[in-house]
Tab-separated table of C-alpha atoms and ligand atoms in Angstrom:
chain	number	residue	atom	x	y	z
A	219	UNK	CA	0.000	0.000	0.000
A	220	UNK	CA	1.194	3.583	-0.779
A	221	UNK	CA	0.302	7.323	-0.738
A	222	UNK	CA	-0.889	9.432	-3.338
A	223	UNK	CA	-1.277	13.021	-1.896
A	224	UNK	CA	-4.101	12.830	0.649
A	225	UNK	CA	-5.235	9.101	-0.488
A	226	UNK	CA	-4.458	5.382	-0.213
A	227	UNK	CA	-4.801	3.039	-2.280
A	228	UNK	CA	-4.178	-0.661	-3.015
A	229	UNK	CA	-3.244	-1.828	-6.406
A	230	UNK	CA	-4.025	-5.303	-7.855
A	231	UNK	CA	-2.881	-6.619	-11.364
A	232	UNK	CA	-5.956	-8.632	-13.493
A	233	UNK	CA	-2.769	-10.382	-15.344
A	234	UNK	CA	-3.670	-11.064	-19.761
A	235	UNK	CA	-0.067	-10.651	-20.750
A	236	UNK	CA	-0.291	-7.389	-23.301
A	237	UNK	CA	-3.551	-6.660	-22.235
A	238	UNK	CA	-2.605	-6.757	-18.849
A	239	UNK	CA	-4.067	-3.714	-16.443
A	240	UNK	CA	-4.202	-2.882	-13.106
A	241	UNK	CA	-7.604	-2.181	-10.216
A	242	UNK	CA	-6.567	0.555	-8.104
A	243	UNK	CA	-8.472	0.683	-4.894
A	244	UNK	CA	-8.538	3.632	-2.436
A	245	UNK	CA	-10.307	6.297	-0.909
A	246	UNK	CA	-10.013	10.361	-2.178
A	247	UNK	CA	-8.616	9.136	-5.548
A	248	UNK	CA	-11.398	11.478	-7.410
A	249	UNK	CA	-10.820	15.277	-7.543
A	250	UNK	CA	-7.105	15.100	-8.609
A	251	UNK	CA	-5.567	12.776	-6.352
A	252	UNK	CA	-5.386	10.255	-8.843
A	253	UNK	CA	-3.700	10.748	-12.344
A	254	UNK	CA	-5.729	9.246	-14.985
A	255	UNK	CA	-4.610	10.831	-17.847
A	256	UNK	CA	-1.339	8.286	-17.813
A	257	UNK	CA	-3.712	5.627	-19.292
A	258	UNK	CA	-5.802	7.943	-21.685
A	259	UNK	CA	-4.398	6.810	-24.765
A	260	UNK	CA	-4.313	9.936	-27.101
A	261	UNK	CA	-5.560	13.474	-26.218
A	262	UNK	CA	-9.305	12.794	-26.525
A	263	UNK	CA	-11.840	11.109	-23.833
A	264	UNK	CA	-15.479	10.862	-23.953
A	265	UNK	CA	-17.325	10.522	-20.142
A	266	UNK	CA	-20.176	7.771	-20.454
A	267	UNK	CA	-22.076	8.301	-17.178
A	268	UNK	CA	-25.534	8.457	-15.963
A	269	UNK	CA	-28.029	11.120	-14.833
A	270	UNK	CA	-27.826	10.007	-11.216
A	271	UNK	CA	-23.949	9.461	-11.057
A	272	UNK	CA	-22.384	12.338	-13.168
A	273	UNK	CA	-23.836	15.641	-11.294
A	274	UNK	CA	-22.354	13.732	-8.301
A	275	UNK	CA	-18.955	12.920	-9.441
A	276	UNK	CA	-18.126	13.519	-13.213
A	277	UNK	CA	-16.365	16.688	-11.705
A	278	UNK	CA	-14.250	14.393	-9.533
A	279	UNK	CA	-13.138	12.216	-12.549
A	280	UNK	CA	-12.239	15.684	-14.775
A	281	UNK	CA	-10.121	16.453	-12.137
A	282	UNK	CA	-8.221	13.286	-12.586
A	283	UNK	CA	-7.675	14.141	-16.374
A	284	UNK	CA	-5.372	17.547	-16.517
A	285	UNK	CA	-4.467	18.403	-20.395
A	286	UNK	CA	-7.148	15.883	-22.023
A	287	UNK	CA	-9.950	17.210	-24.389
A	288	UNK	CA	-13.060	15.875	-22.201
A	289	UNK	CA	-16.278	15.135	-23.986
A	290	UNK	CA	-19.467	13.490	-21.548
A	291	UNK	CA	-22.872	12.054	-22.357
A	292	UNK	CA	-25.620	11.354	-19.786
A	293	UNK	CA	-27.450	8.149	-20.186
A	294	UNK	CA	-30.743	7.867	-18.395
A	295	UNK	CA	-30.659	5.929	-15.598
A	296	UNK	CA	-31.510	2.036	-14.827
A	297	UNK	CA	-31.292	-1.569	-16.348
A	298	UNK	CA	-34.171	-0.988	-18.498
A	299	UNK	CA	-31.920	1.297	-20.778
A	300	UNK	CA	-28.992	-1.307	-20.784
A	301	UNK	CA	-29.963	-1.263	-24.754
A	302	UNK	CA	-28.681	-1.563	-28.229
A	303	UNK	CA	-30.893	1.896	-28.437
A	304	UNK	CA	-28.985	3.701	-25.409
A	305	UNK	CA	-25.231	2.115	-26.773
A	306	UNK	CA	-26.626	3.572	-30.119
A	307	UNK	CA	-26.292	7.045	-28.256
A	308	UNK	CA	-23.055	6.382	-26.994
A	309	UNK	CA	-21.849	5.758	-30.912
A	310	UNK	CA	-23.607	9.100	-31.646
A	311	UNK	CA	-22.011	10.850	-29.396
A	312	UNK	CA	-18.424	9.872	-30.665
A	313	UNK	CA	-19.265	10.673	-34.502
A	314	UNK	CA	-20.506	14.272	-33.212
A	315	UNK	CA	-17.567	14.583	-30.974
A	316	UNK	CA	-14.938	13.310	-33.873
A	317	UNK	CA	-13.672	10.568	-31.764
A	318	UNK	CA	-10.953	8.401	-33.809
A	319	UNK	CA	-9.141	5.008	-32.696
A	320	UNK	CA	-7.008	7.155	-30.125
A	321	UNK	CA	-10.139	8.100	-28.179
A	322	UNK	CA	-10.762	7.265	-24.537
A	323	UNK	CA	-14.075	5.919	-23.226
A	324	UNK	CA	-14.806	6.171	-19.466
A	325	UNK	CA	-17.405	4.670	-17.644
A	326	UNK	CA	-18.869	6.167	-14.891
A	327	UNK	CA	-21.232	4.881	-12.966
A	328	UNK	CA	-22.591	1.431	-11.997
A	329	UNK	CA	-22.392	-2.079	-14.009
A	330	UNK	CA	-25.248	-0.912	-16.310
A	331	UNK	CA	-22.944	2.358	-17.648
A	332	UNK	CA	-20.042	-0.175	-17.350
A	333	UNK	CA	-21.362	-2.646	-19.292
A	334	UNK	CA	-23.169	-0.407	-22.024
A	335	UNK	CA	-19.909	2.120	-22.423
A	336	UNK	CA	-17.454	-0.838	-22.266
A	337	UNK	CA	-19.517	-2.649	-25.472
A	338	UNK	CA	-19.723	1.004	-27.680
A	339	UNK	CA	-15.328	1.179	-26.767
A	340	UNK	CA	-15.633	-2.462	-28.446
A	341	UNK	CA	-17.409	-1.546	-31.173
A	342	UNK	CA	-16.594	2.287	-32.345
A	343	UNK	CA	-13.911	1.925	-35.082
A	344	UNK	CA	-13.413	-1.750	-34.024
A	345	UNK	CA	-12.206	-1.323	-31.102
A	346	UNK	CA	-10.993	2.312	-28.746
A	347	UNK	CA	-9.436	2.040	-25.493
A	348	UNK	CA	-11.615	2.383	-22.553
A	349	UNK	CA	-11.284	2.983	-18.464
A	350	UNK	CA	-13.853	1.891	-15.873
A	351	UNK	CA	-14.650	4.131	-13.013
A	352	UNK	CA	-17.282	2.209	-10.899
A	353	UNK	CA	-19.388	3.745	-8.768
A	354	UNK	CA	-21.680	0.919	-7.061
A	355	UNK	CA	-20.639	-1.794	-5.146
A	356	UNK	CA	-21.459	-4.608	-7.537
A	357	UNK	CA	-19.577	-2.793	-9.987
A	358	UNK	CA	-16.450	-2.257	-7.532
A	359	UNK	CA	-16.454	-5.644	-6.930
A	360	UNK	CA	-17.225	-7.117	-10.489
A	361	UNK	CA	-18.765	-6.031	-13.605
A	362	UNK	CA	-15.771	-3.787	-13.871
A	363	UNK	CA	-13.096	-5.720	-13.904
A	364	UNK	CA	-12.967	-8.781	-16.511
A	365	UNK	CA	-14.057	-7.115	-19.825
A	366	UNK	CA	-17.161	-8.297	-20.057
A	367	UNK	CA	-19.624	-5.852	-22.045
A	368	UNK	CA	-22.993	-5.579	-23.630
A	369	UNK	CA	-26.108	-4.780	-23.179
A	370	UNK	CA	-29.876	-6.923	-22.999
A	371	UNK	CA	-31.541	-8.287	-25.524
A	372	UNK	CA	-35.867	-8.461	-25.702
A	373	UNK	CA	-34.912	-12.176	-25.522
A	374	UNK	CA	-32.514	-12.449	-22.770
A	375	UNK	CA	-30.320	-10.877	-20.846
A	376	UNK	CA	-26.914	-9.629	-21.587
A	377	UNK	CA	-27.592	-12.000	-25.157
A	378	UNK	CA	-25.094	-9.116	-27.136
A	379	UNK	CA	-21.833	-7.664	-26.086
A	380	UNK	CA	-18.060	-8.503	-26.564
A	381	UNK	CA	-15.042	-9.654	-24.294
A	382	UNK	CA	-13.062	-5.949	-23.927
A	383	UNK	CA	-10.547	-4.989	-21.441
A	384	UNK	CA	-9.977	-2.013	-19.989
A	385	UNK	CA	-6.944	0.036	-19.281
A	386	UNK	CA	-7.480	0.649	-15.900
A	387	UNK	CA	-10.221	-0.086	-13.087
A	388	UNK	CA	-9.868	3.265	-10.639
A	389	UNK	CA	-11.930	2.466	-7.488
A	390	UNK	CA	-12.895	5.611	-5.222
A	391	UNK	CA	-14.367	3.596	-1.891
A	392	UNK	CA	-15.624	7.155	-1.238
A	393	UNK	CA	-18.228	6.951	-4.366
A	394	UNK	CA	-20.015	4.204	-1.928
A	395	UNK	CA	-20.774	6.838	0.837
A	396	UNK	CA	-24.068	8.504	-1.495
A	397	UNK	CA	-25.229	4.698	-2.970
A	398	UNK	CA	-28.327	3.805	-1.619
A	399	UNK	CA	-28.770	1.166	0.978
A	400	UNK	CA	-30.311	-1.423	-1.412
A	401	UNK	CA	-27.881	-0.934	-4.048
A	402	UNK	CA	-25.373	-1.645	-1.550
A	403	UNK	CA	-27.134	-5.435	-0.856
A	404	UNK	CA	-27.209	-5.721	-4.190
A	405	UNK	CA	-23.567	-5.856	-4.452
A	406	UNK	CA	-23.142	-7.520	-1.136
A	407	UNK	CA	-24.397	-10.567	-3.136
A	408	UNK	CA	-21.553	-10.338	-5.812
A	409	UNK	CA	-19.043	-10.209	-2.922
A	410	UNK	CA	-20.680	-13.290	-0.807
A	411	UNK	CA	-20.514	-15.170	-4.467
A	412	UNK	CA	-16.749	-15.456	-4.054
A	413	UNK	CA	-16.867	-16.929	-0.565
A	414	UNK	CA	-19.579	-19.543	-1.960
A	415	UNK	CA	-17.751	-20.632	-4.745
A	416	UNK	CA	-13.772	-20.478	-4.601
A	417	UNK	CA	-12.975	-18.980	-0.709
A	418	UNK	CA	-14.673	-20.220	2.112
A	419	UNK	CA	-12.105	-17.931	4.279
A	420	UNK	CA	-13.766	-15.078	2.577
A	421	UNK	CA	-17.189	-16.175	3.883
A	422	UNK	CA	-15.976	-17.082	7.086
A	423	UNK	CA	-15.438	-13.265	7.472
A	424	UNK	CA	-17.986	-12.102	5.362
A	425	UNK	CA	-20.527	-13.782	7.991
A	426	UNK	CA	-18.442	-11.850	10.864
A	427	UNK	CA	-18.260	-8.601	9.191
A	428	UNK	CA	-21.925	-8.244	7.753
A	429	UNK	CA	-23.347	-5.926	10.218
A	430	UNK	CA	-19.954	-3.971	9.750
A	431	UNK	CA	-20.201	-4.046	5.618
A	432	UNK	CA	-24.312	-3.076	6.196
A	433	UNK	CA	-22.746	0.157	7.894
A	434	UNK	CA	-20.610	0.744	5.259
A	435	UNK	CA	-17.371	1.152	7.795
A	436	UNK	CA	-14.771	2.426	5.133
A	437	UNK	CA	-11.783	-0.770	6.076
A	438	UNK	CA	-14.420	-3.580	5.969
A	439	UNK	CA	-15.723	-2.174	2.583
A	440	UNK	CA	-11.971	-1.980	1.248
A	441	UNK	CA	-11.080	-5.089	2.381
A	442	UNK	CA	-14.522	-6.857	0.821
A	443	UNK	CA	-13.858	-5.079	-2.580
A	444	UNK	CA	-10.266	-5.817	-2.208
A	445	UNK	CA	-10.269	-9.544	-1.550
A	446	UNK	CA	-13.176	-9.598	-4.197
A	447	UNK	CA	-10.885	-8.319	-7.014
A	448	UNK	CA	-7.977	-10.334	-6.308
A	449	UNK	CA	-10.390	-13.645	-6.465
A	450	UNK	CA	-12.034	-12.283	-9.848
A	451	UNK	CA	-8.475	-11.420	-11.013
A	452	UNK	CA	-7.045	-14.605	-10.706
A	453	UNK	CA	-9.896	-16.646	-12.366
A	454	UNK	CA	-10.294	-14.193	-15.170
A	455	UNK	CA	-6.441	-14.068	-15.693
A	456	UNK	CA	-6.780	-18.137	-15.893
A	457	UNK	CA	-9.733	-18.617	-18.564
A	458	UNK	CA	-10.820	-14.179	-20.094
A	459	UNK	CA	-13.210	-16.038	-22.489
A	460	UNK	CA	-14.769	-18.168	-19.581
A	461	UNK	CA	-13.693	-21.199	-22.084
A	462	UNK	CA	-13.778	-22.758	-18.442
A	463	UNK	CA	-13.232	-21.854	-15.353
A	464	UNK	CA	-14.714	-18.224	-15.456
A	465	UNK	CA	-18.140	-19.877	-15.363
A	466	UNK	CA	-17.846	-20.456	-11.621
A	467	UNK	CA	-18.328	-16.542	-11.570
A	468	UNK	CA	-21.905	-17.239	-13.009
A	469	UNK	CA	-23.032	-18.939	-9.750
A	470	UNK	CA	-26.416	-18.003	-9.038
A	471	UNK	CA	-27.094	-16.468	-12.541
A	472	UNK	CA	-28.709	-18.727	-14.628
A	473	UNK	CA	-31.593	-18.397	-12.044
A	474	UNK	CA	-30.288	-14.676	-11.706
A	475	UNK	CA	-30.627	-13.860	-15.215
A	476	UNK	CA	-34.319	-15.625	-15.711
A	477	UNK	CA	-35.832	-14.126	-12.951
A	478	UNK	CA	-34.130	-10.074	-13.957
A	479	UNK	CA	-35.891	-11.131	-17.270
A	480	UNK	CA	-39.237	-12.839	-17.041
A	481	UNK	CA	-39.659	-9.937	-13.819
A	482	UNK	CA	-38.975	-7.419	-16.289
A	483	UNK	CA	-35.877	-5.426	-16.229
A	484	UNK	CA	-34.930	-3.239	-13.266
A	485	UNK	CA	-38.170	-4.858	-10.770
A	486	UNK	CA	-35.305	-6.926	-9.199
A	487	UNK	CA	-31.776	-5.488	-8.775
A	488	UNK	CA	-29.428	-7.542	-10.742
A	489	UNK	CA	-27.941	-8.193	-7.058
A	490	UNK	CA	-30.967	-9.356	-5.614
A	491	UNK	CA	-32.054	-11.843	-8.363
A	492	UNK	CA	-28.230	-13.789	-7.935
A	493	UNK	CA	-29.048	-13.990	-4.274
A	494	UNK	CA	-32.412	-15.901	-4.781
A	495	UNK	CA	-30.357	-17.661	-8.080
A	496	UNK	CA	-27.683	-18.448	-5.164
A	497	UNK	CA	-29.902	-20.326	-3.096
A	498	UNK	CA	-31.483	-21.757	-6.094
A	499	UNK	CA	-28.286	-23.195	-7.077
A	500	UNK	CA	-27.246	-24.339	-3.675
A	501	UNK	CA	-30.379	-26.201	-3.661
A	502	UNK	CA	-29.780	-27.898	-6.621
A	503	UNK	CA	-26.042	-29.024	-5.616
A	504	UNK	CA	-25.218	-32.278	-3.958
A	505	UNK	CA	-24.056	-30.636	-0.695
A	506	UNK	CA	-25.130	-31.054	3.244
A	507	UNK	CA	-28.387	-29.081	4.010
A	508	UNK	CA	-25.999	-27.607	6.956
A	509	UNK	CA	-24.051	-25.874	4.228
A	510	UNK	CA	-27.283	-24.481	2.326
A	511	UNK	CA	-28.482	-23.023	5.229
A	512	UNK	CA	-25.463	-21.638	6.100
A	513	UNK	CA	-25.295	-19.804	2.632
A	514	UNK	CA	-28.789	-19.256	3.163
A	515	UNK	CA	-28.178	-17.339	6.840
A	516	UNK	CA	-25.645	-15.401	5.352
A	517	UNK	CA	-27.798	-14.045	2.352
A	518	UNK	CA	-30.296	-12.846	4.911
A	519	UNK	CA	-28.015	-11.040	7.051
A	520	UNK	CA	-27.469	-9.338	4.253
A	521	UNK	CA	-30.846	-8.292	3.855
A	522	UNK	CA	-31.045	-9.739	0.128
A	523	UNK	CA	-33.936	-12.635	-0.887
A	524	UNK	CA	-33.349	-15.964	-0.451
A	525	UNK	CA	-36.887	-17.145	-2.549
A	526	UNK	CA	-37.543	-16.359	-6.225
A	527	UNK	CA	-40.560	-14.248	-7.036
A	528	UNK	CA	-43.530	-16.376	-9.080
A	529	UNK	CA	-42.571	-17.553	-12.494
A	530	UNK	CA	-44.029	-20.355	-14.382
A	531	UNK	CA	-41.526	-23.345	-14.871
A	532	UNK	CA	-42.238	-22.815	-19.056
A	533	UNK	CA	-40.692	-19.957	-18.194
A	534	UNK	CA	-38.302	-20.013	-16.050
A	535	UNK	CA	-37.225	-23.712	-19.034
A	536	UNK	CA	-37.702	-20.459	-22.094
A	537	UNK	CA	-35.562	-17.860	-19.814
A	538	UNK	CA	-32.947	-20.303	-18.910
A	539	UNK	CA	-32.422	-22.021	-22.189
A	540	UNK	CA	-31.216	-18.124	-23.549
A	541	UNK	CA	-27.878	-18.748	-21.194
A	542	UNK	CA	-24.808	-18.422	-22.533
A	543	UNK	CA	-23.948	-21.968	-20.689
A	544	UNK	CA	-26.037	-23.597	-23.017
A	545	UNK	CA	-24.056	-26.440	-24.755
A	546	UNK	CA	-25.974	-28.625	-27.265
A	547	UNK	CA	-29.085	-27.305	-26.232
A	548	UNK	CA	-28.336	-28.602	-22.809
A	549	UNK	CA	-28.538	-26.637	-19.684
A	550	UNK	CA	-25.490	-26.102	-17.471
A	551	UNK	CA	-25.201	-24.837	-13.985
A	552	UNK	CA	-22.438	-23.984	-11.642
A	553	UNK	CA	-22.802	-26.024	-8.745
A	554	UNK	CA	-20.996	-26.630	-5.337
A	555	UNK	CA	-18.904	-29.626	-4.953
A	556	UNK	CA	-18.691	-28.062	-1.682
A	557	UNK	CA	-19.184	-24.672	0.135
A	558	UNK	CA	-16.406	-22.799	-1.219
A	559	UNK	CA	-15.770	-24.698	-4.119
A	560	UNK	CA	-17.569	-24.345	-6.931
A	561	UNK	CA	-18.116	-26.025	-10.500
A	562	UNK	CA	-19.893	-25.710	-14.133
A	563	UNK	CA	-22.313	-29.096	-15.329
A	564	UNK	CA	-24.503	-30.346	-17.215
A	565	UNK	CA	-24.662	-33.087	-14.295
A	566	UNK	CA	-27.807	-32.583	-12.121
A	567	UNK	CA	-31.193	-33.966	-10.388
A	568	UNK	CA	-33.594	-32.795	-13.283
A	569	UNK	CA	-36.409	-33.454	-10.933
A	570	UNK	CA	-34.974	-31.568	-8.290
A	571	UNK	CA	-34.792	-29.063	-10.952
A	572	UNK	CA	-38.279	-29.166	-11.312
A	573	UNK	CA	-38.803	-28.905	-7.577
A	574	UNK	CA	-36.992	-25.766	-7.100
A	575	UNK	CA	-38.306	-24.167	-9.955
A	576	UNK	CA	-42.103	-25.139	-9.690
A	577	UNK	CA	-42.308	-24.520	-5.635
A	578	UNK	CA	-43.619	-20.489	-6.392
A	579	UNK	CA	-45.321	-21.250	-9.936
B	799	LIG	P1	-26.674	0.098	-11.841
B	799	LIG	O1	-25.588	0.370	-12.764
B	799	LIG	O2	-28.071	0.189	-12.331
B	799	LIG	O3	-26.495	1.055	-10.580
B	799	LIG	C1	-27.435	0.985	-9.547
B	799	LIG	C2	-28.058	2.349	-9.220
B	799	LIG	O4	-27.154	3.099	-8.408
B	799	LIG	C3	-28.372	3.211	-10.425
B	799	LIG	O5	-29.541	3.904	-10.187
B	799	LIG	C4	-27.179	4.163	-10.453
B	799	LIG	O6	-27.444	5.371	-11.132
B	799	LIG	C5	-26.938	4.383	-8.995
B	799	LIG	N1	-25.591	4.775	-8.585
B	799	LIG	C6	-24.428	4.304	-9.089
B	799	LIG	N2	-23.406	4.740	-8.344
B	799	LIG	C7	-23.928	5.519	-7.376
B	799	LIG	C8	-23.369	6.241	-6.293
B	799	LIG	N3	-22.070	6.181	-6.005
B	799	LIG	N4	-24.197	6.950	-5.500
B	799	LIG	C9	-25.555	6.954	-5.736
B	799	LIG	N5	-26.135	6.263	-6.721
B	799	LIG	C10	-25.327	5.540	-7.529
B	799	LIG	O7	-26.541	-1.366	-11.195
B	799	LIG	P2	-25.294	-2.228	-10.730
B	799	LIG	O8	-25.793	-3.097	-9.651
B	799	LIG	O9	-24.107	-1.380	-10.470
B	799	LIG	O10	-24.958	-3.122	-12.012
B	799	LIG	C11	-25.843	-4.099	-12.472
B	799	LIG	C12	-25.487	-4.429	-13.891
B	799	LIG	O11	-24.184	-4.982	-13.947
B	799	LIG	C13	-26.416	-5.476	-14.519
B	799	LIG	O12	-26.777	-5.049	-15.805
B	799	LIG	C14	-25.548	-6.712	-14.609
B	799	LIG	O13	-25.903	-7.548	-15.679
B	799	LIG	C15	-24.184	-6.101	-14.815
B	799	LIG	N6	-23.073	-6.994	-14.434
B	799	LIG	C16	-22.066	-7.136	-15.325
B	799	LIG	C17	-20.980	-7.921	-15.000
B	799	LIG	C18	-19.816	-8.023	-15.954
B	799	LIG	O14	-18.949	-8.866	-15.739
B	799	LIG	N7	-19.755	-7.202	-16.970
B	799	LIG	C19	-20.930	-8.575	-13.753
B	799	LIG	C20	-21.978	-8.393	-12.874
B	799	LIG	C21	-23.059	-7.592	-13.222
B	800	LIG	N1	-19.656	-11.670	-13.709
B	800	LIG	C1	-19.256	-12.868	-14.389
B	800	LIG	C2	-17.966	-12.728	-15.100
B	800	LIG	O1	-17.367	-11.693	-15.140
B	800	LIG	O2	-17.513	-13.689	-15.650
């Protein structure tokens, strides 16, 4: 750990050889404190953020961008715009502004600017560099870092987007002291993901530190998003196009994904459906009851669902069968082997299947 004028900050390497790029994590690195402009590829940078996030903290990210030519666009706010129509915008926005292949595109905001921005950097001209600066907590902790981008489809979710990497992942803890409480849950079920399925450490002190992370106390924060990043890092440095392993970060989100969709998007937080997904999953693993309900407790402390809302098994069957898992037109999930040690198969209880998918129809 070292000092950057007033701030701290931790610095953890998501290691792709040439594409390699580093998460910084700290508090006070907005307004100036942290020098962004080092990874702004040519003179130019266009500001994707949101109505909600950019009249609270574009300023702060200008700061960190002395001598660049700044351009910004405001996207409306919330999942339901996570569009081909709203990236169409984005593309707009960098014809207007002139933008060429040495253009910069920074996200600001949550995983829905993340995710929408990151897809229009992989797209305009083939391809322009791009930064995330994430905002929420489930984007601190993952939708920034990895490369994944896109946007929803009518038919499914996330169904269109590209494997891009950014240049650099800047994380101001500080951005976390205006998020709302919910939102904050929301991500708290990205974080408690990790323990479940590679570091049952992690949720060892996830289940002592709840009430602290629920308070948002600035080191238990840090350290969550911290230990989060290194544990996305290494999997995504092992397998970036999830021709494996990266699936394990999926837990919860075939159920996730089906209920954010057939709920209609935005009704549950993207957060909230992979906690219900979670226990769905869990359910449907061969694993003691003792270590369900322990997953279960944990989820409820932090004040996210544990049930899914009423869907219809056709459904949920039509909802699911749109997941990128799919092999052969056979559903996969990523189960437990144990708690803290997760796995993608096609090998599962179909009937159980049924169980925990019919018990609300
Ligand atoms: P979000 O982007 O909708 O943000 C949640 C809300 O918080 C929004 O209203 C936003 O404007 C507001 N907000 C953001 N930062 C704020 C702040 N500091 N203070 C006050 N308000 C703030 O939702 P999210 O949970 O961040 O992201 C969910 C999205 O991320 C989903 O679309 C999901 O599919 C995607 N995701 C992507 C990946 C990936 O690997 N690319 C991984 C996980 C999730
Ligand atoms: N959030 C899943 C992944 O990045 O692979």
């Amino acid at each position: 750990m070292y000092s950057t004028r007033m701030s701290l900050h931790t610095t953890i390497m998501v290691s792709l050889g040439d594409r390699s790029y580093p998460i910084v994590v700290g508090n006070g690195l907005l307004n100036g404190a942290f020098d962004l402009s080092t990874f702004v590829v040519g003179d130019d940078c266009l500001i994707v953020s949101n109505v909600t996030v950019a009249p609270l903290y574009q300023d702060g990210v200008l700061a960190n961008l002395v001598g660049k030519t700044v351009s910004t666009i405001e996207l409306p706010d919330g999942e339901a715009y996570k569009s081909i129509g709203t990236m169409q915008t984005i593309l707009d926005r960098l014809v207007e502004t002139g933008a060429n292949r040495d253009t910069t595109v920074i996200a600001l905001g949550g995983g829905v600017v993340g995710d929408i921005a990151g897809f229009a950097a992989a797209c305009y001209m083939r391809g322009v560099s791009f930064i995330q600066v994430p905002t929420t907590l489930l984007a601190q902790v993952d939708s920034s870092v990895g490369g994944k981008t896109g946007v929803n489809h009518p038919g499914g979710k996330n169904l269109v987007g590209a494997f891009h990497q950014p240049q650099v992942v800047m994380i101001d803890t500080d951005t976390l002291t205006t998020l709302p409480d919910r939102e904050l849950q929301a991500g708290l079920a990205e974080v408690i993901k990790y323990g479940a399925i590679c570091d049952l450490d992690f949720l060892g002190w996830l289940e002592n530190n709840m009430p602290a992370l629920l308070d948002k106390e600035p080191q238990a924060l840090a350290y969550a998003i911290q230990r989060s990043c290194e544990l996305k890092a290494e999997v995504v440095a092992e397998d970036e196009r999830e021709a494996g392993r990266r699936a394990i970060l999926n837990f919860g989100h075939t159920f996730g994904h089906a209920i954010e969709h057939c709920c209609g998007y935005g009704e549950w937080l993207h957060g909230e459906a992979v906690a219900a997904g979670m226990i769905m999953a869990a359910e449907l693993s061969d694993i003691a009851e003792t270590d369900v309900a322990r997953l279960r407790a944990l989820i409820t402390a932090a004040g996210l669902p544990t049930r899914p809302p009423a869907i219809a098994a056709d459904d949920w069957m039509r909802a699911m069968g749109m997941d990128k898992k799919v092999q052969k037109k056979t559903l996969r999930f990523v189960l437990m082997r144990a708690l803290g040690d997760a796995q993608v198969t096609e090998s599962y209880d179909a009937e159980r299947l049924q169980q925990i998918i019919g018990v609300n129809d």
